[in-house]
Amino acid sequence: MPAESVETRSRAGGLGLTLVLSEISVLFRRLRTWAMIGALALIPILIAVVVRVSSDESASGRGPAFLNSITQNGLFVSLTALTVAIPLFLPLTIGVVAGDTIAGEANLGTLRYLLVAPAGRIRLLLVKYAGAALFCFVATLTVVVTGAIIGAVLFPIGPVTLLSGDTVGIPGYFVRLLLLALYVTVSLMGLSAIGLFISTLTTIPVGAMAATAALAAVSQILGALPQLEWLHPWLFTNYWLGFGDLLRQPIVWNSFADNALLQFGYIAVFGTLAYGRFSTKDILS
């Protein structure tokens, strides 16, 4: 009996890994996925090119002050692009991927086929969420890496002055950029869970995508209203731009920890709601 139990668990683990790899393969074979990644890569490229072309005007004081940092050190392109992408562009792409997780399969008529296999509904939800989470990291890393490359090509690079006034070398700053990518990835995990839940409510993926992206916008609007200050700590977007503490010496981890705790709460709540909905849902397609 114990031997059978071990064998059953081994098969289940193998099936789970197979499903995850299959989901990742399907996700990154889609033209839409690469189109979104390409669009995200264009953000730092456009910023760098515009700053490079208009550097004379910026130097004369007619451009935003932060542009001078880019002209002096191209490594700032990544940070600038990430700050621009977080409020709108990253949530849009995450909304597309997360909103399509279950609704997309139902719309294509493949959801019943997936559940015929001995996968189980909860395992399918976990696999779909794992794919969305991986896309969060790839999308964020695309902005960071592209920004570093185009910044190095168009501008001089060198040691970076942090917000605390300390200076770190290029390798040390690359470590900070990786931490920034991890921070933003964690920030988007709650939105991914929300998108997964919404995706279980409909068979129309476009509706789930739009609703997920719209909720990200609504949360940010609510976070900008001082009259709702009591609500701000509970909004999943509250710490999205709180990565400045990672650019200090020594690194202050408070924002990272608070953000992770908040996102975990959203994952737990909306993951439970997604399972509750999906486990009782009649699969007709």
mmCIF file of C-alpha atoms in Angstrom, residues 23 27 30 32 36 91-104 128-129 131-133 135-136 188-200 205 208-210 212-213:
data_model
loop_
_atom_site.group_PDB
_atom_site.id
_atom_site.type_symbol
_atom_site.label_atom_id
_atom_site.label_comp_id
_atom_site.label_asym_id
_atom_site.label_seq_id
_atom_site.Cartn_x
_atom_site.Cartn_y
_atom_site.Cartn_z
ATOM 1 C CA GLU A 23 1.150 25.599 -20.452
ATOM 2 C CA LEU A 27 1.778 30.555 -23.845
ATOM 3 C CA ARG A 30 1.450 32.439 -29.248
ATOM 4 C CA ARG A 32 0.059 37.541 -29.187
ATOM 5 C CA MET A 36 3.083 42.064 -26.069
ATOM 6 C CA PRO A 91 -1.164 45.740 -16.139
ATOM 7 C CA LEU A 92 -2.586 45.651 -19.673
ATOM 8 C CA THR A 93 -0.400 42.736 -20.708
ATOM 9 C CA ILE A 94 -0.965 40.897 -17.433
ATOM 10 C CA GLY A 95 -4.698 41.440 -17.847
ATOM 11 C CA VAL A 96 -4.568 39.805 -21.280
ATOM 12 C CA VAL A 97 -2.673 36.742 -20.066
ATOM 13 C CA ALA A 98 -4.524 36.264 -16.763
ATOM 14 C CA GLY A 99 -7.934 36.961 -18.248
ATOM 15 C CA ASP A 100 -7.365 34.344 -20.929
ATOM 16 C CA THR A 101 -6.342 31.520 -18.557
ATOM 17 C CA ILE A 102 -9.697 29.748 -18.175
ATOM 18 C CA ALA A 103 -12.022 31.803 -20.365
ATOM 19 C CA GLY A 104 -9.727 31.327 -23.344
ATOM 20 C CA LYS A 128 -2.720 28.360 -15.306
ATOM 21 C CA TYR A 129 -1.671 30.687 -12.517
ATOM 22 C CA GLY A 131 1.956 30.395 -16.440
ATOM 23 C CA ALA A 132 0.565 33.867 -15.722
ATOM 24 C CA ALA A 133 3.111 34.376 -12.920
ATOM 25 C CA PHE A 135 4.747 35.894 -17.798
ATOM 26 C CA CYS A 136 4.804 38.606 -15.093
ATOM 27 C CA LEU A 188 1.661 41.939 -10.328
ATOM 28 C CA MET A 189 0.913 38.596 -8.681
ATOM 29 C CA GLY A 190 -2.224 39.892 -6.989
ATOM 30 C CA LEU A 191 -3.550 41.248 -10.284
ATOM 31 C CA SER A 192 -2.851 37.854 -11.882
ATOM 32 C CA ALA A 193 -4.945 36.127 -9.199
ATOM 33 C CA ILE A 194 -7.776 38.592 -9.784
ATOM 34 C CA GLY A 195 -7.584 37.925 -13.523
ATOM 35 C CA LEU A 196 -7.665 34.163 -12.922
ATOM 36 C CA PHE A 197 -10.830 34.508 -10.838
ATOM 37 C CA ILE A 198 -12.551 36.733 -13.398
ATOM 38 C CA SER A 199 -11.560 34.260 -16.101
ATOM 39 C CA THR A 200 -13.566 31.530 -14.318
ATOM 40 C CA PRO A 205 -11.784 36.011 -22.781
ATOM 41 C CA ALA A 208 -12.092 38.943 -18.627
ATOM 42 C CA MET A 209 -9.027 40.714 -20.045
ATOM 43 C CA ALA A 210 -10.761 44.098 -20.102
ATOM 44 C CA THR A 212 -8.800 42.745 -15.149
ATOM 45 C CA ALA A 213 -7.037 45.712 -16.750
#
